[in-house]
mmCIF file of C-alpha atoms and ligand atoms in Angstrom:
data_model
loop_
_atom_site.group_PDB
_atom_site.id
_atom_site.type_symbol
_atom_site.label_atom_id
_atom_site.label_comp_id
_atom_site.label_asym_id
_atom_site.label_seq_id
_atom_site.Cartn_x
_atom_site.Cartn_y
_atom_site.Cartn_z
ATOM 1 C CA UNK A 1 8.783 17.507 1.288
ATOM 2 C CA UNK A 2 5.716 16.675 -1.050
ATOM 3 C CA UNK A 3 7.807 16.995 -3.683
ATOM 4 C CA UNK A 4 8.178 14.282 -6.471
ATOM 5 C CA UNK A 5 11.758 13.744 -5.606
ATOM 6 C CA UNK A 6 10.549 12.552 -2.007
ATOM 7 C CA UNK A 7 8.419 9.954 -3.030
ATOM 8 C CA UNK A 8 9.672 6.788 -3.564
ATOM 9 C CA UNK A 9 8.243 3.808 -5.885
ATOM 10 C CA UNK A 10 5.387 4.080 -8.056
ATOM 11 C CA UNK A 11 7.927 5.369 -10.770
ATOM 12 C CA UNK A 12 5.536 4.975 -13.513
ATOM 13 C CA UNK A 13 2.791 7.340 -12.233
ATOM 14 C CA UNK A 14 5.487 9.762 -11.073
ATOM 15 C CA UNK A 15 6.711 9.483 -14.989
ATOM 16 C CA UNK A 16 3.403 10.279 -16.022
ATOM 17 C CA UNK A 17 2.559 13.413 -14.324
ATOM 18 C CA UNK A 18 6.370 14.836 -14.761
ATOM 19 C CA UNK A 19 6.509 14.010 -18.540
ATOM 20 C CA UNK A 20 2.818 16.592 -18.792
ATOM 21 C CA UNK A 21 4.794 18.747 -16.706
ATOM 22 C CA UNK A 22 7.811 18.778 -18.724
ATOM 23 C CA UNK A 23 5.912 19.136 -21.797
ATOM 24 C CA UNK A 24 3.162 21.627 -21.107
ATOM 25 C CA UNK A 25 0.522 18.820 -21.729
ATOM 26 C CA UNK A 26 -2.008 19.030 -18.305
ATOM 27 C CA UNK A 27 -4.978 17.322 -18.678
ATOM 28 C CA UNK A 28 -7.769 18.716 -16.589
ATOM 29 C CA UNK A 29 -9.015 15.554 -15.155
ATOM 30 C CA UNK A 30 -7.039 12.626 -13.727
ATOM 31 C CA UNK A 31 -7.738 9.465 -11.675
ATOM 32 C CA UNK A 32 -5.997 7.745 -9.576
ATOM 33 C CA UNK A 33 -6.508 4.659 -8.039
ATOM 34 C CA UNK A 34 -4.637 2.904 -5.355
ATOM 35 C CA UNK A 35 -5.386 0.831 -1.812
ATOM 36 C CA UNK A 36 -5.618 3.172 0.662
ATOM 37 C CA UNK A 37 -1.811 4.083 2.328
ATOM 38 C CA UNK A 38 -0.669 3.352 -1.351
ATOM 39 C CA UNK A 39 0.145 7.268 -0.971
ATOM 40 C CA UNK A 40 -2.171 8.809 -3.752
ATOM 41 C CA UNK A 41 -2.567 11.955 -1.994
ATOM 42 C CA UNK A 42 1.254 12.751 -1.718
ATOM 43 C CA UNK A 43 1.341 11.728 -5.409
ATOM 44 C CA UNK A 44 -1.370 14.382 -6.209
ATOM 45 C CA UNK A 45 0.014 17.165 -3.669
ATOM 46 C CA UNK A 46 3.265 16.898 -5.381
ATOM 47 C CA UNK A 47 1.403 17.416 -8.551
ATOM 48 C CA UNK A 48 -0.670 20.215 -6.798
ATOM 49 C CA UNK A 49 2.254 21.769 -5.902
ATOM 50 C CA UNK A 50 4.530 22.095 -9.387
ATOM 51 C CA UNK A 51 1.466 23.219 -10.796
ATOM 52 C CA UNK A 52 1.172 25.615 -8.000
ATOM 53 C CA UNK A 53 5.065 26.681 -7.920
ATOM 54 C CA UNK A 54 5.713 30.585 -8.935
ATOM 55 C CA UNK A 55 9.221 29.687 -9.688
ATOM 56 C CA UNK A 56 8.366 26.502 -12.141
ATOM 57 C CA UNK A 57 9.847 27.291 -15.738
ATOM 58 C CA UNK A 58 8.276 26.094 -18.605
ATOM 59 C CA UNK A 59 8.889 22.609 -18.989
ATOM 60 C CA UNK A 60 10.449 21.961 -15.788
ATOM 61 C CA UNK A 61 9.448 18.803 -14.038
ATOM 62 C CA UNK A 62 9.379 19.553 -10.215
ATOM 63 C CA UNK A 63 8.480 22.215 -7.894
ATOM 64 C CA UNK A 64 11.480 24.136 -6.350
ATOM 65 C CA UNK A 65 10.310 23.772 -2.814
ATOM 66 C CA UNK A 66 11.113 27.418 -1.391
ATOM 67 C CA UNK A 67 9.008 29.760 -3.329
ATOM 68 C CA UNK A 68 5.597 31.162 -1.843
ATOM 69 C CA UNK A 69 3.338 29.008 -3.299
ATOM 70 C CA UNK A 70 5.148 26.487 -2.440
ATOM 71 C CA UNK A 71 5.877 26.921 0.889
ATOM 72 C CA UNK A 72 1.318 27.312 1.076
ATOM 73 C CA UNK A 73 1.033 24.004 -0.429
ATOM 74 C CA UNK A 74 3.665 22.548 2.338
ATOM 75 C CA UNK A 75 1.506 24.157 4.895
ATOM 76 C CA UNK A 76 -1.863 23.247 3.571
ATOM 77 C CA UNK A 77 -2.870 26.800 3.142
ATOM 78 C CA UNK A 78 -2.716 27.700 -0.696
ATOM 79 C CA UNK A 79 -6.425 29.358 -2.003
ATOM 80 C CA UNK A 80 -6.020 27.906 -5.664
ATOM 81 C CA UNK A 81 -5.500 24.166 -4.311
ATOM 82 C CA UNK A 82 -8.776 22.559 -2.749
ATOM 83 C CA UNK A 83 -9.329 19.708 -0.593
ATOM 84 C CA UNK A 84 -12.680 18.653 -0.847
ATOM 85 C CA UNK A 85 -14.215 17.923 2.636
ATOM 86 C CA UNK A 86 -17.101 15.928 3.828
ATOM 87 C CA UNK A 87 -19.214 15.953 6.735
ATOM 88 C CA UNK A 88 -20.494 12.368 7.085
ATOM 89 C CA UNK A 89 -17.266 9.536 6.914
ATOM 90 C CA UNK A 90 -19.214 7.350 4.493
ATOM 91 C CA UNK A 91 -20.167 9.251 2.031
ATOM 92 C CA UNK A 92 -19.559 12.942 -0.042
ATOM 93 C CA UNK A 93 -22.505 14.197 -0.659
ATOM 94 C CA UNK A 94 -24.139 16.331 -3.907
ATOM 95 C CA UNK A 95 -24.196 19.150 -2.281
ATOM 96 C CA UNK A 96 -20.705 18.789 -1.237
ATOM 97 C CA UNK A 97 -19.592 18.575 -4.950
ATOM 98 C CA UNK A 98 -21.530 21.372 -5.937
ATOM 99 C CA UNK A 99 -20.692 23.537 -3.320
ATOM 100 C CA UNK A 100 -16.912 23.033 -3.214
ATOM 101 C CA UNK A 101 -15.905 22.042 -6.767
ATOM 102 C CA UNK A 102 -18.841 22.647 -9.193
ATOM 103 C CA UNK A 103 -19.783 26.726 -8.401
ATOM 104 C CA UNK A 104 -16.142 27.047 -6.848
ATOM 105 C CA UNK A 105 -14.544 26.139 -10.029
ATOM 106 C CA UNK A 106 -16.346 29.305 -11.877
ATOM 107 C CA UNK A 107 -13.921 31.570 -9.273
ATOM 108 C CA UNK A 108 -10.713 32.331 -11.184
ATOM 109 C CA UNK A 109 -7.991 31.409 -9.435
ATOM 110 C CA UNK A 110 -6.251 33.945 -6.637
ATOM 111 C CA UNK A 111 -2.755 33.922 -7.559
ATOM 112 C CA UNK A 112 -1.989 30.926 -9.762
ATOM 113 C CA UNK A 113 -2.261 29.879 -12.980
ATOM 114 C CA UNK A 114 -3.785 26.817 -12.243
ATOM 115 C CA UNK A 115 -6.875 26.458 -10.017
ATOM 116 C CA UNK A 116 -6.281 22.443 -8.559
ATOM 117 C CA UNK A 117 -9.069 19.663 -6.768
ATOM 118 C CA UNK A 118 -8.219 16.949 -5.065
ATOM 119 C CA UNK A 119 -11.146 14.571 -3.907
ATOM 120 C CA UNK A 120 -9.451 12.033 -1.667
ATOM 121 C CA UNK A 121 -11.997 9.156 -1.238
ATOM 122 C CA UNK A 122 -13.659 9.902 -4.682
ATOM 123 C CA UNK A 123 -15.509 6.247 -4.014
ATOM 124 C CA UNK A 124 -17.840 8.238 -1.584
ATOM 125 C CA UNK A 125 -19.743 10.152 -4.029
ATOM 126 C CA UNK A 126 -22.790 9.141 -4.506
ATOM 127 C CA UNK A 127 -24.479 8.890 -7.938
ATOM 128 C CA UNK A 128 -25.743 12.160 -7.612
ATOM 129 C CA UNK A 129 -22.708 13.449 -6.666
ATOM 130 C CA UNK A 130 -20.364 12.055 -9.508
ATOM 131 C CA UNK A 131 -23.115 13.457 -11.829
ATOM 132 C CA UNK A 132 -22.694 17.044 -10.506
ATOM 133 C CA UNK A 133 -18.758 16.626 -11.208
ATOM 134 C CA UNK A 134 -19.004 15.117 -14.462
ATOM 135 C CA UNK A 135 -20.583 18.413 -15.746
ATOM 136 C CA UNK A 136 -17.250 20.034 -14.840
ATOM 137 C CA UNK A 137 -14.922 17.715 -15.669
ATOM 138 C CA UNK A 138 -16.757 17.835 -19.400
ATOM 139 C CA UNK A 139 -16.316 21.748 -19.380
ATOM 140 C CA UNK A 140 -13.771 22.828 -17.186
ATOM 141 C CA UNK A 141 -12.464 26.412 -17.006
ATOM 142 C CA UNK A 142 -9.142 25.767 -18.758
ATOM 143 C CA UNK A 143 -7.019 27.045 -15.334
ATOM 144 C CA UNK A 144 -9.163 23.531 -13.904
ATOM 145 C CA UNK A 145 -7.541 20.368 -13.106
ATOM 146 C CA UNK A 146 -9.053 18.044 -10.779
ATOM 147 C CA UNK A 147 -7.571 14.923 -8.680
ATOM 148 C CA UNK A 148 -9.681 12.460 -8.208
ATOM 149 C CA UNK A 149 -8.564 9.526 -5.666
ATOM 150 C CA UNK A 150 -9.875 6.397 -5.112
ATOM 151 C CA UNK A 151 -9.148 3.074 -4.047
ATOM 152 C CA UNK A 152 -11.925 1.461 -5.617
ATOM 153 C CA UNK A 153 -12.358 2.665 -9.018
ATOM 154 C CA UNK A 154 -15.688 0.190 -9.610
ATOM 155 C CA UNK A 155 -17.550 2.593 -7.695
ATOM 156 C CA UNK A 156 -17.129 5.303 -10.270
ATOM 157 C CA UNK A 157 -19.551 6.096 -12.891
ATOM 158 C CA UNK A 158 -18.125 5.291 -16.207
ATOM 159 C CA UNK A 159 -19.001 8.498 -17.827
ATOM 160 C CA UNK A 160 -16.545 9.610 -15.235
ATOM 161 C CA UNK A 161 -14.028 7.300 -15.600
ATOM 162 C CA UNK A 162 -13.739 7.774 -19.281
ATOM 163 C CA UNK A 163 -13.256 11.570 -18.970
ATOM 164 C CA UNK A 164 -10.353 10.835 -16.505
ATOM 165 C CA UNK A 165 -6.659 10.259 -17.315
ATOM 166 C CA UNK A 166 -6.058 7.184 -15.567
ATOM 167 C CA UNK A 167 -3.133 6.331 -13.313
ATOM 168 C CA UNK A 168 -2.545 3.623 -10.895
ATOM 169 C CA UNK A 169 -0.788 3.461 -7.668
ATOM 170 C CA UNK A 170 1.142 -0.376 -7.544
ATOM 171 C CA UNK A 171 2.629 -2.501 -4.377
ATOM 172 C CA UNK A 172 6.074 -1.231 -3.495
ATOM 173 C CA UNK A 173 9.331 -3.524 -3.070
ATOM 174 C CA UNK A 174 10.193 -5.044 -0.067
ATOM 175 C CA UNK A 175 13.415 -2.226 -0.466
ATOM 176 C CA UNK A 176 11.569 0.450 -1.204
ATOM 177 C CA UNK A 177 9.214 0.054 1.533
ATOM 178 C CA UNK A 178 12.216 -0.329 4.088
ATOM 179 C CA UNK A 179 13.594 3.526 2.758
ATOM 180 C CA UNK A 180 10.092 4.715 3.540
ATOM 181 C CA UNK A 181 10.263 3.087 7.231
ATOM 182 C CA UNK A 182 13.433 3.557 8.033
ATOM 183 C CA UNK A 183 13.755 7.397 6.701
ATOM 184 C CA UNK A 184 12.506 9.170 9.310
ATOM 185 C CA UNK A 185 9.719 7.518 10.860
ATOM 186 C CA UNK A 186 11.888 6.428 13.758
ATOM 187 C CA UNK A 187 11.600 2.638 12.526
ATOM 188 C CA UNK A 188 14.833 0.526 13.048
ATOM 189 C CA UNK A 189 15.566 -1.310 9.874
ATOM 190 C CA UNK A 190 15.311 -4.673 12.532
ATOM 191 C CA UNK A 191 11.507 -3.289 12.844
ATOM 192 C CA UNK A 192 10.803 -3.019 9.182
ATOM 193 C CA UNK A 193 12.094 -6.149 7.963
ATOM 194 C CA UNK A 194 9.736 -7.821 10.792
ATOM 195 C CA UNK A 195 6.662 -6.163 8.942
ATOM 196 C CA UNK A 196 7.527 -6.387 4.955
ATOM 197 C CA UNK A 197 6.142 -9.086 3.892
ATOM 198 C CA UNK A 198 2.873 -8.628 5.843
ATOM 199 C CA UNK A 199 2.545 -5.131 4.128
ATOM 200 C CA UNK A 200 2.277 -6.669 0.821
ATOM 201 C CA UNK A 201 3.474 -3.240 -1.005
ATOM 202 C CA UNK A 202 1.615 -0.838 0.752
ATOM 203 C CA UNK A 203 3.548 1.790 2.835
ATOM 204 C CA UNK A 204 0.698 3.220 4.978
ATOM 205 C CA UNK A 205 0.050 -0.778 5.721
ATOM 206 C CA UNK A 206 3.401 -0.996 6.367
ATOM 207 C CA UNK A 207 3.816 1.669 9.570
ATOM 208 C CA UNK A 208 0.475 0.941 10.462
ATOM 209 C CA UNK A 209 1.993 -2.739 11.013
ATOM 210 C CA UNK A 210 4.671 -1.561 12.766
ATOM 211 C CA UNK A 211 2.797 -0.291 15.464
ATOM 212 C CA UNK A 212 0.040 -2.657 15.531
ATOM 213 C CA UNK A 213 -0.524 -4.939 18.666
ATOM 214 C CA UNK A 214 -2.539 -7.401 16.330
ATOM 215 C CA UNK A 215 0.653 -7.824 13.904
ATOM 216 C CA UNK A 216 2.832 -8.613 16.797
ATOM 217 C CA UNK A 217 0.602 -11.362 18.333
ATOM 218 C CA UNK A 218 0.593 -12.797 15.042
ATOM 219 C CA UNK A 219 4.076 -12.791 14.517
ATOM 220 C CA UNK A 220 5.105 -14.231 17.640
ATOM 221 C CA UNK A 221 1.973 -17.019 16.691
ATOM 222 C CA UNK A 222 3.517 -18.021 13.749
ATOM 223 C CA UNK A 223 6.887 -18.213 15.220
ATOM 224 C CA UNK A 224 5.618 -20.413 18.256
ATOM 225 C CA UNK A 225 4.093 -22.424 15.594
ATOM 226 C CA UNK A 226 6.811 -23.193 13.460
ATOM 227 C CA UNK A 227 9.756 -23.055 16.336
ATOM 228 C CA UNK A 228 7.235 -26.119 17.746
ATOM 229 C CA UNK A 229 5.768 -27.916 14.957
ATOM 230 C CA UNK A 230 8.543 -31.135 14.425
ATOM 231 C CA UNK A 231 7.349 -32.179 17.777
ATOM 232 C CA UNK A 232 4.117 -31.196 18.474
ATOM 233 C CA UNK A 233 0.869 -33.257 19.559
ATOM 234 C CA UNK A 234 -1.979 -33.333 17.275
ATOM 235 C CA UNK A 235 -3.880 -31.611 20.034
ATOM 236 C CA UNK A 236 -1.642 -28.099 19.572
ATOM 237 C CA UNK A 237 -1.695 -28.594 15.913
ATOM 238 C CA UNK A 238 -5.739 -27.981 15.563
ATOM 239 C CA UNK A 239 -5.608 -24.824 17.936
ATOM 240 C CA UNK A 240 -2.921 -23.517 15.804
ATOM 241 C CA UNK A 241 -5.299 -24.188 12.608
ATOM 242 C CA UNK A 242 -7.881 -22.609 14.423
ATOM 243 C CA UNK A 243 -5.909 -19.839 15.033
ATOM 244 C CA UNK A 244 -4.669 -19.147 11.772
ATOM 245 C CA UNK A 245 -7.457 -19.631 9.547
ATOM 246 C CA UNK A 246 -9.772 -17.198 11.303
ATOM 247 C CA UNK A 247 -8.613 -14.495 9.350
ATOM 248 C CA UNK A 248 -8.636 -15.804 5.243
ATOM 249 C CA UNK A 249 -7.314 -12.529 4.226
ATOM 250 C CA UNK A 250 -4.403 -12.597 6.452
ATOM 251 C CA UNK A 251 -3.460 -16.060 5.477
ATOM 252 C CA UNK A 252 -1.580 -15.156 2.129
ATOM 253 C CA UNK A 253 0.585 -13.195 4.007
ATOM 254 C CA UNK A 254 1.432 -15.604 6.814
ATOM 255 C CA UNK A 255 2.395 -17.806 3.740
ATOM 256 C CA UNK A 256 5.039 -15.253 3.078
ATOM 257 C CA UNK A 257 5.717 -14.977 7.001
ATOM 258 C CA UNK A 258 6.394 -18.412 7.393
ATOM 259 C CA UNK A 259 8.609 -18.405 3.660
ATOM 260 C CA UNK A 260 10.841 -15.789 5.548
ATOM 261 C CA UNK A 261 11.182 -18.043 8.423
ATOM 262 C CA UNK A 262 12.295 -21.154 6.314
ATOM 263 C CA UNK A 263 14.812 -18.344 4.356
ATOM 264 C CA UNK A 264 15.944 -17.910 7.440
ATOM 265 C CA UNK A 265 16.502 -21.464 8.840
ATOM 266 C CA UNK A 266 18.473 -22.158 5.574
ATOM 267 C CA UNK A 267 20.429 -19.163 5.229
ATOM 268 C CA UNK A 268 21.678 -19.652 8.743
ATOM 269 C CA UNK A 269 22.536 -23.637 8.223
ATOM 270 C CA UNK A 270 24.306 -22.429 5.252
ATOM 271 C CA UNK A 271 26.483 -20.283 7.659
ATOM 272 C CA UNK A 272 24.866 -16.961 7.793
ATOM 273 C CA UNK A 273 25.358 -14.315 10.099
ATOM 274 C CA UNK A 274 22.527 -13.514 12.907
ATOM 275 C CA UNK A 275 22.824 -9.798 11.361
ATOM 276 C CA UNK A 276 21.350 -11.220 8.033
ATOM 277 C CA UNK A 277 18.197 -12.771 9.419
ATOM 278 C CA UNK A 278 14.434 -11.462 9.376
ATOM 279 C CA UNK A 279 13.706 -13.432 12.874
ATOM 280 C CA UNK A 280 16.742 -12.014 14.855
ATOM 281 C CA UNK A 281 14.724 -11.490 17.535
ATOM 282 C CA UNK A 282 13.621 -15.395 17.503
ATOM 283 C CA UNK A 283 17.416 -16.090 16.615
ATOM 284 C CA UNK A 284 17.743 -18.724 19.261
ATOM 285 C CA UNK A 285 14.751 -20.733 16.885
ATOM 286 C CA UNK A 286 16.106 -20.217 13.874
ATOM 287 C CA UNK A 287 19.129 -22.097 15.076
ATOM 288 C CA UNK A 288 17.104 -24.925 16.111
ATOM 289 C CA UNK A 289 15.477 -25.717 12.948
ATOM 290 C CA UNK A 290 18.745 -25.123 11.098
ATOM 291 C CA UNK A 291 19.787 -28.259 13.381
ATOM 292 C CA UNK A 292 16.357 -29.880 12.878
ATOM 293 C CA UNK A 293 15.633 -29.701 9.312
ATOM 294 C CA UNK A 294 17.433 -31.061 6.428
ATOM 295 C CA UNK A 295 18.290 -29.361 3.421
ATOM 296 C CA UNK A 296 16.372 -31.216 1.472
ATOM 297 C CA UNK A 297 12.996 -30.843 3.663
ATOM 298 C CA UNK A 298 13.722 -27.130 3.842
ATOM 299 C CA UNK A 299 13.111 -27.511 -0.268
ATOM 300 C CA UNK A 300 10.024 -29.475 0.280
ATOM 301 C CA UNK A 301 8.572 -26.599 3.011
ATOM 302 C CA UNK A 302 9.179 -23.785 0.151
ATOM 303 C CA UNK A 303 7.428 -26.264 -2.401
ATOM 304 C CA UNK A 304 4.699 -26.794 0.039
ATOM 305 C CA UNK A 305 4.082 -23.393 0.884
ATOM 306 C CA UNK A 306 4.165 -22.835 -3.008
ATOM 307 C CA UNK A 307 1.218 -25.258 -3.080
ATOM 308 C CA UNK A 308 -0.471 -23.792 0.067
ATOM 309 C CA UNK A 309 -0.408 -20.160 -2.099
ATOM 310 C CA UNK A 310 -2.207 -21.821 -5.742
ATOM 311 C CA UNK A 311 -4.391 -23.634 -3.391
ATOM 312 C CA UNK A 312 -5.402 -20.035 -1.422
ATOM 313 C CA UNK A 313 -6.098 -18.862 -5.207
ATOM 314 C CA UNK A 314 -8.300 -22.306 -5.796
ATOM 315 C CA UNK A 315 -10.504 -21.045 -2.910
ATOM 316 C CA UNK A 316 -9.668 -24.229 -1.084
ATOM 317 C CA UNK A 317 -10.482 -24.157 2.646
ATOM 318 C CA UNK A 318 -8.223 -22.818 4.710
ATOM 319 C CA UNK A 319 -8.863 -25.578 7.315
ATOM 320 C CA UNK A 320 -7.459 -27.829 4.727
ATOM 321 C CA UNK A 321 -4.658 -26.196 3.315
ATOM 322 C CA UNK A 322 -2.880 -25.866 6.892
ATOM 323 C CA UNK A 323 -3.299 -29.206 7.369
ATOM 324 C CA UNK A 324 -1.640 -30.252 4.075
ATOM 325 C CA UNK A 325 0.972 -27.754 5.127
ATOM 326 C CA UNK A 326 1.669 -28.625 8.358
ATOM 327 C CA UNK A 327 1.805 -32.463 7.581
ATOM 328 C CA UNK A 328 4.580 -31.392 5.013
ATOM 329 C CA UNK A 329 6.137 -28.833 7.415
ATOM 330 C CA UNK A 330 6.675 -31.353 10.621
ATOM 331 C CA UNK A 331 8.787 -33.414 8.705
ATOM 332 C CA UNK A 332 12.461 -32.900 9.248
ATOM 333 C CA UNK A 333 14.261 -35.245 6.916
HETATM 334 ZN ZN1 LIG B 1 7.853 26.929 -5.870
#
């Protein structure tokens, strides 16, 4: 585990860090950025840890696992890699910095040739605080290399920034985040597929979904909704606007919800099996609006959900845009 081999996506990141390793090239500072449960810290562990790794030739590209060092990385307990702490949740504080990277990193390292920092949550720092580090990271012992994570890379000085190698964490497949679900989190692949497209990329979104309450209701909202809306009232309809629009962030991906529920009205008028669907749990409603729905209105709901998504972008009210939508969507032929 924590190995490079484990993780899966960001392939370009990955390629970074394992071409330096592979040619001896370690730069002593690196950023990088990511939403948080983008996995940046696994990333930088698995870094850590080849750096780390007694048994690592010259030039190889991944720890081998087994040795001591790396079995202290695995357990969080090696003296030449450093997590830096903080007391208060908002913010990491000067004397933090000082304390834990800034006088620390004059201490040759205990065993390895590499002494490595990670600062999860680099955003924290305060002014003060990314001042104190930017003195090391301008003159670093050369056994230094320091990690610094953050999913909002505005926040960080620019002096600090441009002494940083930079590296960004991007949004997963749909496939990729299924593996990560379904390999040994105890996820059925039936429970993935119900969160992918609400996870837009994100792993850590993605199992947080899974066993979120909120994501559920939501869910079984939209399907009500959509199961219901070639014959319902005008009364329903505004609740169901109500509903939906209290959340603007959250309506981009009930966009992609509702796309996956139209995929899956089509694919099964088109003869596919209940196996194949997103909505197997709703399968009974799929099979209605495969009955309901023409071909060609299915067409016009991916076309209007297209429009929905620009209009999102336009900063058009959400109010609006449903109700555009839903006069498109509760047509049937
Ligand atoms: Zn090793």
């Amino acid at each position: 585990m924590k190995n490079f081999d484990t993780i899966i996506g960001q392939r370009a990141v990955r390629e970074h860090l394992q071409n330096s390793l592979a040619l001896g090239k370690i730069s002593q500072a690196y950023m990088i950025s990511g939403e948080k449960g983008m996995g940046k810290k696994l990333m930088a562990t698995a870094f850590a840890k080849a750096l780390l790794c007694e048994e690592r030739s010259e030039g190889e590209k991944e720890s081998c696992g087994s040795c001591h060092s790396c079995k202290q990385v695995e357990s969080h307990n090696h003296p030449d890699l450093i997590y830096v702490t903080h007391d208060k949740p908002q913010l990491i504080s000067v004397d933090e910095i000082r304390k834990q990277v800034v006088g620390d990193v004059l201490i040759r390292p205990y065993q390895s040739r590499y002494k490595v920092y990670i600062i999860d949550e680099a955003e924290l720092m305060n002014e003060q605080a990314q001042n104190a580090l930017l003195k090391t990271i301008e003159e670093p012992p050369e056994y230094a290399v320091i990690l610094i994570l953050t999913s909002n890379e505005q926040m960080m000085l620019q002096t600090v920034r441009s002494r940083c190698i930079k590296l960004s964490m991007t949004p997963l497949t749909k496939e990729e985040i299924k593996k990560i679900l379904t390999g040994g989190n105890n996820i059925s692949p039936v429970q993935a597929e119900r969160v992918l497209s609400f996870s837009r990329g994100n792993p850590g979104r993605a199992k947080e979904l899974v066993l979120s309450e909120t994501f559920e209701k939501k869910r079984t909202l939209l399907i009500r909704i959509l199961s219901g809306l070639a014959d319902s009232s005008v009364y329903q309809w505004t609740d169901n606007i109500e509903d939906l629009s209290s959340d603007k962030k959250e309506l981009a991906s009930c966009f992609d919800l509702m796309e996956d529920w139209y995929r899956d009205v089509l694919l099964y008028k088109a003869g596919a099996l209940k196996e194949q669907l997103i909505y197997q749990d709703a399968f009974a409603k799929v099979a209605q609006g495969a009955d309901t729905y023409s071909y060609r209105q299915l067409q016009r709901n991916f076309e209007a959900l297209t429009v929905a998504r620009e209009q999102l972008k336009r900063q058009v009210r959400p109010q609006l845009i449903l109700e555009n939508l839903f006069t498109e969507l509760r047509r049937t032929k």
